[in-house]
């Protein structure tokens, strides 16, 4: 198992320099490998293979949103976005990877190569920890978003966007989504969450919301549907 820390690279004593670029080629080989790098401009690594865990940090102090194009990356199973204040704009992932947003305020835009999300039951797992702002946008090919709210403090997302029809929520940390969850979402299953959930679910015509054991608040006011049957009405099943 290898650990590759690009942040150790330092040019002429200047900290926070670009540590992975268009000429870098890395092969982690066998085992479970971890790579850490920083970026401050649009970046397309030449080749990264057999590195299962990649940790990235945007060091650009401006409000620019840099694109990380992972078209030449294979074998990645986990992507950690750490400390970003700008959106993490991730393009062309070759296979669905578990994504963690840690100590971020910029959110993330997760995009896959078409073949990665060609199925009809694709699930994107996103872990949030010490996340206090930002919009999470997932690829249009994702059918289910699995959100895990972790850590010792409450997490907040400005909104959750995508074409998924189902969102599941788990974890012990409170989670607030201040804006709407994706307009296509008809099922929100928070039954596994023990932290308090504060959600705004106004986009779907019919919403089926299940909450966990926390002190939850669900806002359906923007598009409340009061039908005559269970199949034609919003339903909320509150947890314990």
PDB file of C-alpha atoms in Angstrom:
ATOM      1  CA  UNK A   1       0.000   0.000   0.000  1.00  0.00           C
ATOM      2  CA  UNK A   2       1.443   3.358  -1.035  1.00  0.00           C
ATOM      3  CA  UNK A   3       0.832   6.928   0.110  1.00  0.00           C
ATOM      4  CA  UNK A   4       1.692   9.622  -2.422  1.00  0.00           C
ATOM      5  CA  UNK A   5       1.618  13.152  -0.977  1.00  0.00           C
ATOM      6  CA  UNK A   6       1.879  15.756  -3.706  1.00  0.00           C
ATOM      7  CA  UNK A   7       1.528  18.545  -1.154  1.00  0.00           C
ATOM      8  CA  UNK A   8       5.086  17.795  -0.024  1.00  0.00           C
ATOM      9  CA  UNK A   9       6.298  19.182  -3.345  1.00  0.00           C
ATOM     10  CA  UNK A  10       7.584  22.730  -2.879  1.00  0.00           C
ATOM     11  CA  UNK A  11       8.967  25.055  -5.500  1.00  0.00           C
ATOM     12  CA  UNK A  12      11.684  27.452  -4.338  1.00  0.00           C
ATOM     13  CA  UNK A  13      10.271  27.524  -0.833  1.00  0.00           C
ATOM     14  CA  UNK A  14       6.837  28.691  -1.987  1.00  0.00           C
ATOM     15  CA  UNK A  15       3.981  26.863  -0.284  1.00  0.00           C
ATOM     16  CA  UNK A  16       0.628  25.933  -1.860  1.00  0.00           C
ATOM     17  CA  UNK A  17       1.921  25.458  -5.386  1.00  0.00           C
ATOM     18  CA  UNK A  18       0.245  23.358  -8.056  1.00  0.00           C
ATOM     19  CA  UNK A  19       1.283  19.779  -7.255  1.00  0.00           C
ATOM     20  CA  UNK A  20      -0.319  17.739 -10.043  1.00  0.00           C
ATOM     21  CA  UNK A  21      -0.448  18.797 -13.658  1.00  0.00           C
ATOM     22  CA  UNK A  22      -0.760  17.712 -17.262  1.00  0.00           C
ATOM     23  CA  UNK A  23       2.615  15.946 -17.350  1.00  0.00           C
ATOM     24  CA  UNK A  24       2.161  13.757 -14.265  1.00  0.00           C
ATOM     25  CA  UNK A  25       1.841   9.999 -14.670  1.00  0.00           C
ATOM     26  CA  UNK A  26       1.331   7.858 -11.546  1.00  0.00           C
ATOM     27  CA  UNK A  27       0.693   4.121 -11.159  1.00  0.00           C
ATOM     28  CA  UNK A  28      -0.075   2.951  -7.637  1.00  0.00           C
ATOM     29  CA  UNK A  29       0.296  -0.716  -8.482  1.00  0.00           C
ATOM     30  CA  UNK A  30      -1.100  -3.393  -6.172  1.00  0.00           C
ATOM     31  CA  UNK A  31      -2.702  -2.721  -2.793  1.00  0.00           C
ATOM     32  CA  UNK A  32      -4.837   0.147  -1.577  1.00  0.00           C
ATOM     33  CA  UNK A  33      -3.052   3.390  -2.393  1.00  0.00           C
ATOM     34  CA  UNK A  34      -3.688   6.971  -1.302  1.00  0.00           C
ATOM     35  CA  UNK A  35      -2.686  10.120  -3.172  1.00  0.00           C
ATOM     36  CA  UNK A  36      -2.981  13.717  -1.943  1.00  0.00           C
ATOM     37  CA  UNK A  37      -2.595  16.753  -4.175  1.00  0.00           C
ATOM     38  CA  UNK A  38      -3.358  20.456  -4.315  1.00  0.00           C
ATOM     39  CA  UNK A  39      -4.483  22.474  -7.317  1.00  0.00           C
ATOM     40  CA  UNK A  40      -5.121  26.114  -8.169  1.00  0.00           C
ATOM     41  CA  UNK A  41      -5.902  26.012 -11.910  1.00  0.00           C
ATOM     42  CA  UNK A  42      -7.835  23.741 -14.261  1.00  0.00           C
ATOM     43  CA  UNK A  43      -6.069  20.388 -14.151  1.00  0.00           C
ATOM     44  CA  UNK A  44      -6.057  17.220 -16.292  1.00  0.00           C
ATOM     45  CA  UNK A  45      -3.440  14.737 -15.038  1.00  0.00           C
ATOM     46  CA  UNK A  46      -1.726  12.817 -17.823  1.00  0.00           C
ATOM     47  CA  UNK A  47      -2.340   9.450 -16.143  1.00  0.00           C
ATOM     48  CA  UNK A  48      -3.245   8.174 -12.684  1.00  0.00           C
ATOM     49  CA  UNK A  49      -3.931   4.452 -12.354  1.00  0.00           C
ATOM     50  CA  UNK A  50      -4.382   1.983  -9.504  1.00  0.00           C
ATOM     51  CA  UNK A  51      -4.663   4.725  -6.871  1.00  0.00           C
ATOM     52  CA  UNK A  52      -7.823   3.922  -4.963  1.00  0.00           C
ATOM     53  CA  UNK A  53      -8.096   6.952  -2.660  1.00  0.00           C
ATOM     54  CA  UNK A  54      -7.439  10.458  -3.996  1.00  0.00           C
ATOM     55  CA  UNK A  55      -7.539  13.513  -1.721  1.00  0.00           C
ATOM     56  CA  UNK A  56      -7.663  16.971  -3.272  1.00  0.00           C
ATOM     57  CA  UNK A  57      -7.612  20.573  -2.044  1.00  0.00           C
ATOM     58  CA  UNK A  58      -8.153  23.745  -4.061  1.00  0.00           C
ATOM     59  CA  UNK A  59      -5.593  26.314  -2.896  1.00  0.00           C
ATOM     60  CA  UNK A  60      -6.818  29.140  -5.142  1.00  0.00           C
ATOM     61  CA  UNK A  61      -7.618  32.083  -2.850  1.00  0.00           C
ATOM     62  CA  UNK A  62      -9.874  33.681  -5.459  1.00  0.00           C
ATOM     63  CA  UNK A  63     -13.491  32.771  -6.170  1.00  0.00           C
ATOM     64  CA  UNK A  64     -12.548  30.977  -9.391  1.00  0.00           C
ATOM     65  CA  UNK A  65     -13.917  27.467  -9.888  1.00  0.00           C
ATOM     66  CA  UNK A  66     -11.223  25.191 -11.277  1.00  0.00           C
ATOM     67  CA  UNK A  67     -12.096  22.032 -13.197  1.00  0.00           C
ATOM     68  CA  UNK A  68     -10.413  18.754 -12.263  1.00  0.00           C
ATOM     69  CA  UNK A  69     -10.694  16.535 -15.330  1.00  0.00           C
ATOM     70  CA  UNK A  70     -10.219  12.892 -14.316  1.00  0.00           C
ATOM     71  CA  UNK A  71     -10.632  11.470 -17.809  1.00  0.00           C
ATOM     72  CA  UNK A  72      -7.194   9.815 -17.513  1.00  0.00           C
ATOM     73  CA  UNK A  73      -7.742   8.415 -14.011  1.00  0.00           C
ATOM     74  CA  UNK A  74      -8.611   4.731 -13.534  1.00  0.00           C
ATOM     75  CA  UNK A  75      -8.999   2.663 -10.399  1.00  0.00           C
ATOM     76  CA  UNK A  76     -10.176   5.453  -8.099  1.00  0.00           C
ATOM     77  CA  UNK A  77     -12.844   4.292  -5.625  1.00  0.00           C
ATOM     78  CA  UNK A  78     -12.824   7.182  -3.124  1.00  0.00           C
ATOM     79  CA  UNK A  79     -12.431  10.919  -3.706  1.00  0.00           C
ATOM     80  CA  UNK A  80     -11.953  13.247  -0.730  1.00  0.00           C
ATOM     81  CA  UNK A  81     -12.419  17.001  -1.182  1.00  0.00           C
ATOM     82  CA  UNK A  82     -10.755  18.671   1.801  1.00  0.00           C
ATOM     83  CA  UNK A  83     -10.929  22.307   2.874  1.00  0.00           C
ATOM     84  CA  UNK A  84     -12.312  23.770  -0.352  1.00  0.00           C
ATOM     85  CA  UNK A  85     -13.973  27.185  -0.256  1.00  0.00           C
ATOM     86  CA  UNK A  86     -14.619  27.040  -4.006  1.00  0.00           C
ATOM     87  CA  UNK A  87     -16.809  24.457  -5.699  1.00  0.00           C
ATOM     88  CA  UNK A  88     -15.035  21.184  -6.452  1.00  0.00           C
ATOM     89  CA  UNK A  89     -15.780  20.801 -10.168  1.00  0.00           C
ATOM     90  CA  UNK A  90     -14.967  17.161 -10.938  1.00  0.00           C
ATOM     91  CA  UNK A  91     -15.273  16.040 -14.567  1.00  0.00           C
ATOM     92  CA  UNK A  92     -15.220  12.732 -16.439  1.00  0.00           C
ATOM     93  CA  UNK A  93     -14.804  10.215 -13.610  1.00  0.00           C
ATOM     94  CA  UNK A  94     -14.428   6.787 -15.176  1.00  0.00           C
ATOM     95  CA  UNK A  95     -16.343   4.844 -12.512  1.00  0.00           C
ATOM     96  CA  UNK A  96     -18.680   5.772  -9.683  1.00  0.00           C
ATOM     97  CA  UNK A  97     -16.596   6.695  -6.639  1.00  0.00           C
ATOM     98  CA  UNK A  98     -17.561   7.436  -3.050  1.00  0.00           C
ATOM     99  CA  UNK A  99     -17.072  11.171  -2.483  1.00  0.00           C
ATOM    100  CA  UNK A 100     -16.376  12.904   0.836  1.00  0.00           C
ATOM    101  CA  UNK A 101     -16.690  16.654   1.419  1.00  0.00           C
ATOM    102  CA  UNK A 102     -14.602  17.481   4.498  1.00  0.00           C
ATOM    103  CA  UNK A 103     -14.414  20.975   5.996  1.00  0.00           C
ATOM    104  CA  UNK A 104     -15.767  22.548   2.813  1.00  0.00           C
ATOM    105  CA  UNK A 105     -17.993  25.512   1.996  1.00  0.00           C
ATOM    106  CA  UNK A 106     -17.941  25.384  -1.812  1.00  0.00           C
ATOM    107  CA  UNK A 107     -19.946  22.250  -2.540  1.00  0.00           C
ATOM    108  CA  UNK A 108     -19.208  19.981  -5.483  1.00  0.00           C
ATOM    109  CA  UNK A 109     -20.273  19.259  -9.044  1.00  0.00           C
ATOM    110  CA  UNK A 110     -19.742  15.574  -9.821  1.00  0.00           C
ATOM    111  CA  UNK A 111     -19.608  14.507 -13.464  1.00  0.00           C
ATOM    112  CA  UNK A 112     -19.009  11.039 -14.907  1.00  0.00           C
ATOM    113  CA  UNK A 113     -18.058   9.598 -18.255  1.00  0.00           C
ATOM    114  CA  UNK A 114     -21.223   8.372 -19.956  1.00  0.00           C
ATOM    115  CA  UNK A 115     -20.300   4.696 -19.609  1.00  0.00           C
ATOM    116  CA  UNK A 116     -19.947   4.997 -15.829  1.00  0.00           C
ATOM    117  CA  UNK A 117     -23.594   5.964 -15.344  1.00  0.00           C
ATOM    118  CA  UNK A 118     -25.196   4.048 -18.212  1.00  0.00           C
ATOM    119  CA  UNK A 119     -27.133   1.794 -15.840  1.00  0.00           C
ATOM    120  CA  UNK A 120     -30.626   2.344 -14.477  1.00  0.00           C
ATOM    121  CA  UNK A 121     -29.802   1.900 -10.780  1.00  0.00           C
ATOM    122  CA  UNK A 122     -26.651   3.954 -10.231  1.00  0.00           C
ATOM    123  CA  UNK A 123     -26.033   5.179  -6.668  1.00  0.00           C
ATOM    124  CA  UNK A 124     -23.733   8.040  -5.718  1.00  0.00           C
ATOM    125  CA  UNK A 125     -22.537   8.027  -2.095  1.00  0.00           C
ATOM    126  CA  UNK A 126     -21.504  11.395  -0.654  1.00  0.00           C
ATOM    127  CA  UNK A 127     -20.193  11.844   2.883  1.00  0.00           C
ATOM    128  CA  UNK A 128     -20.291  15.313   4.428  1.00  0.00           C
ATOM    129  CA  UNK A 129     -18.256  16.256   7.481  1.00  0.00           C
ATOM    130  CA  UNK A 130     -17.701  19.779   8.862  1.00  0.00           C
ATOM    131  CA  UNK A 131     -19.438  21.025   5.715  1.00  0.00           C
ATOM    132  CA  UNK A 132     -21.237  24.319   6.236  1.00  0.00           C
ATOM    133  CA  UNK A 133     -22.270  25.570   2.777  1.00  0.00           C
ATOM    134  CA  UNK A 134     -22.211  24.860  -0.944  1.00  0.00           C
ATOM    135  CA  UNK A 135     -24.461  23.141  -3.461  1.00  0.00           C
ATOM    136  CA  UNK A 136     -24.039  19.468  -4.244  1.00  0.00           C
ATOM    137  CA  UNK A 137     -24.742  18.644  -7.899  1.00  0.00           C
ATOM    138  CA  UNK A 138     -24.592  15.051  -9.092  1.00  0.00           C
ATOM    139  CA  UNK A 139     -24.393  13.669 -12.611  1.00  0.00           C
ATOM    140  CA  UNK A 140     -27.672  13.331 -14.502  1.00  0.00           C
ATOM    141  CA  UNK A 141     -27.050   9.595 -14.855  1.00  0.00           C
ATOM    142  CA  UNK A 142     -27.302   8.977 -11.103  1.00  0.00           C
ATOM    143  CA  UNK A 143     -30.630   7.494  -9.948  1.00  0.00           C
ATOM    144  CA  UNK A 144     -30.034   7.438  -6.154  1.00  0.00           C
ATOM    145  CA  UNK A 145     -28.017   9.783  -3.942  1.00  0.00           C
ATOM    146  CA  UNK A 146     -26.868   8.323  -0.617  1.00  0.00           C
ATOM    147  CA  UNK A 147     -25.939  11.132   1.789  1.00  0.00           C
ATOM    148  CA  UNK A 148     -24.060  10.396   5.011  1.00  0.00           C
ATOM    149  CA  UNK A 149     -23.864  13.228   7.544  1.00  0.00           C
ATOM    150  CA  UNK A 150     -20.816  12.570   9.702  1.00  0.00           C
ATOM    151  CA  UNK A 151     -18.592  14.247  12.264  1.00  0.00           C
ATOM    152  CA  UNK A 152     -19.017  16.053  15.545  1.00  0.00           C
ATOM    153  CA  UNK A 153     -20.863  19.117  14.250  1.00  0.00           C
ATOM    154  CA  UNK A 154     -23.928  19.828  12.147  1.00  0.00           C
ATOM    155  CA  UNK A 155     -23.543  19.856   8.351  1.00  0.00           C
ATOM    156  CA  UNK A 156     -25.246  22.220   5.907  1.00  0.00           C
ATOM    157  CA  UNK A 157     -25.707  22.178   2.150  1.00  0.00           C
ATOM    158  CA  UNK A 158     -27.232  25.082   0.237  1.00  0.00           C
ATOM    159  CA  UNK A 159     -29.057  22.717  -2.133  1.00  0.00           C
ATOM    160  CA  UNK A 160     -28.900  19.278  -3.704  1.00  0.00           C
ATOM    161  CA  UNK A 161     -29.274  19.125  -7.463  1.00  0.00           C
ATOM    162  CA  UNK A 162     -29.472  16.366 -10.049  1.00  0.00           C
ATOM    163  CA  UNK A 163     -31.832  14.040 -11.886  1.00  0.00           C
ATOM    164  CA  UNK A 164     -31.985  11.369  -9.178  1.00  0.00           C
ATOM    165  CA  UNK A 165     -35.403  10.224  -8.018  1.00  0.00           C
ATOM    166  CA  UNK A 166     -34.339   8.986  -4.580  1.00  0.00           C
ATOM    167  CA  UNK A 167     -32.206  10.391  -1.769  1.00  0.00           C
ATOM    168  CA  UNK A 168     -31.224   8.376   1.282  1.00  0.00           C
ATOM    169  CA  UNK A 169     -29.755  10.028   4.378  1.00  0.00           C
ATOM    170  CA  UNK A 170     -27.824   8.401   7.220  1.00  0.00           C
ATOM    171  CA  UNK A 171     -25.396   9.468   9.923  1.00  0.00           C
ATOM    172  CA  UNK A 172     -25.287  10.830  13.452  1.00  0.00           C
ATOM    173  CA  UNK A 173     -24.594  14.499  12.633  1.00  0.00           C
ATOM    174  CA  UNK A 174     -27.444  16.911  11.980  1.00  0.00           C
ATOM    175  CA  UNK A 175     -27.973  17.828   8.328  1.00  0.00           C
ATOM    176  CA  UNK A 176     -29.651  20.927   6.908  1.00  0.00           C
ATOM    177  CA  UNK A 177     -30.397  21.439   3.215  1.00  0.00           C
ATOM    178  CA  UNK A 178     -31.481  25.073   3.045  1.00  0.00           C
ATOM    179  CA  UNK A 179     -32.586  25.027  -0.588  1.00  0.00           C
ATOM    180  CA  UNK A 180     -34.560  22.507  -2.562  1.00  0.00           C
ATOM    181  CA  UNK A 181     -33.598  18.912  -3.125  1.00  0.00           C
ATOM    182  CA  UNK A 182     -33.557  17.864  -6.802  1.00  0.00           C
ATOM    183  CA  UNK A 183     -36.806  18.481  -8.643  1.00  0.00           C
ATOM    184  CA  UNK A 184     -37.088  14.854  -9.787  1.00  0.00           C
ATOM    185  CA  UNK A 185     -36.777  13.416  -6.277  1.00  0.00           C
ATOM    186  CA  UNK A 186     -39.929  11.631  -5.126  1.00  0.00           C
ATOM    187  CA  UNK A 187     -38.455   9.608  -2.240  1.00  0.00           C
ATOM    188  CA  UNK A 188     -36.375  10.900   0.647  1.00  0.00           C
ATOM    189  CA  UNK A 189     -35.461   8.107   3.048  1.00  0.00           C
ATOM    190  CA  UNK A 190     -33.832   9.454   6.201  1.00  0.00           C
ATOM    191  CA  UNK A 191     -34.852   6.515   8.376  1.00  0.00           C
ATOM    192  CA  UNK A 192     -31.211   5.610   9.076  1.00  0.00           C
ATOM    193  CA  UNK A 193     -30.301   9.132  10.259  1.00  0.00           C
ATOM    194  CA  UNK A 194     -29.894   9.706  13.991  1.00  0.00           C
ATOM    195  CA  UNK A 195     -28.955  13.373  13.626  1.00  0.00           C
ATOM    196  CA  UNK A 196     -31.674  15.998  13.143  1.00  0.00           C
ATOM    197  CA  UNK A 197     -32.726  16.579   9.532  1.00  0.00           C
ATOM    198  CA  UNK A 198     -33.912  19.964   8.222  1.00  0.00           C
ATOM    199  CA  UNK A 199     -34.991  19.548   4.622  1.00  0.00           C
ATOM    200  CA  UNK A 200     -36.800  21.512   1.946  1.00  0.00           C
ATOM    201  CA  UNK A 201     -38.547  19.186  -0.492  1.00  0.00           C
ATOM    202  CA  UNK A 202     -40.615  21.307  -2.848  1.00  0.00           C
ATOM    203  CA  UNK A 203     -39.686  20.144  -6.320  1.00  0.00           C
ATOM    204  CA  UNK A 204     -41.380  16.796  -6.806  1.00  0.00           C
ATOM    205  CA  UNK A 205     -45.068  16.480  -7.622  1.00  0.00           C
ATOM    206  CA  UNK A 206     -45.461  13.732  -5.043  1.00  0.00           C
ATOM    207  CA  UNK A 207     -43.033  13.340  -2.146  1.00  0.00           C
ATOM    208  CA  UNK A 208     -42.558  10.347   0.137  1.00  0.00           C
ATOM    209  CA  UNK A 209     -40.401  11.407   3.069  1.00  0.00           C
ATOM    210  CA  UNK A 210     -39.236   9.188   5.917  1.00  0.00           C
ATOM    211  CA  UNK A 211     -37.248  10.643   8.797  1.00  0.00           C
ATOM    212  CA  UNK A 212     -35.023   9.112  11.450  1.00  0.00           C
ATOM    213  CA  UNK A 213     -34.756   9.382  15.219  1.00  0.00           C
ATOM    214  CA  UNK A 214     -33.627  13.021  15.346  1.00  0.00           C
ATOM    215  CA  UNK A 215     -35.721  16.160  15.836  1.00  0.00           C
ATOM    216  CA  UNK A 216     -36.554  16.654  12.166  1.00  0.00           C
ATOM    217  CA  UNK A 217     -38.111  19.518  10.187  1.00  0.00           C
ATOM    218  CA  UNK A 218     -39.494  18.909   6.682  1.00  0.00           C
ATOM    219  CA  UNK A 219     -40.736  21.784   4.496  1.00  0.00           C
ATOM    220  CA  UNK A 220     -43.191  20.682   1.788  1.00  0.00           C
ATOM    221  CA  UNK A 221     -44.907  24.045   1.449  1.00  0.00           C
ATOM    222  CA  UNK A 222     -43.603  25.024  -1.965  1.00  0.00           C
ATOM    223  CA  UNK A 223     -45.397  22.217  -3.804  1.00  0.00           C
ATOM    224  CA  UNK A 224     -47.610  20.439  -1.309  1.00  0.00           C
ATOM    225  CA  UNK A 225     -49.776  17.758  -2.943  1.00  0.00           C
ATOM    226  CA  UNK A 226     -52.910  16.691  -1.079  1.00  0.00           C
ATOM    227  CA  UNK A 227     -54.381  13.877  -3.134  1.00  0.00           C
ATOM    228  CA  UNK A 228     -57.224  11.545  -2.322  1.00  0.00           C
ATOM    229  CA  UNK A 229     -55.097   8.381  -2.284  1.00  0.00           C
ATOM    230  CA  UNK A 230     -51.692   7.441  -0.917  1.00  0.00           C
ATOM    231  CA  UNK A 231     -50.367   7.353  -4.464  1.00  0.00           C
ATOM    232  CA  UNK A 232     -51.467  10.920  -5.171  1.00  0.00           C
ATOM    233  CA  UNK A 233     -50.453  12.737  -1.995  1.00  0.00           C
ATOM    234  CA  UNK A 234     -47.315  13.824  -0.166  1.00  0.00           C
ATOM    235  CA  UNK A 235     -46.534  11.495   2.718  1.00  0.00           C
ATOM    236  CA  UNK A 236     -44.234  12.019   5.716  1.00  0.00           C
ATOM    237  CA  UNK A 237     -43.388   9.130   8.021  1.00  0.00           C
ATOM    238  CA  UNK A 238     -41.737  10.610  11.105  1.00  0.00           C
ATOM    239  CA  UNK A 239     -39.167   8.597  13.028  1.00  0.00           C
ATOM    240  CA  UNK A 240     -39.106   7.911  16.722  1.00  0.00           C
TER     241      UNK A 240
END
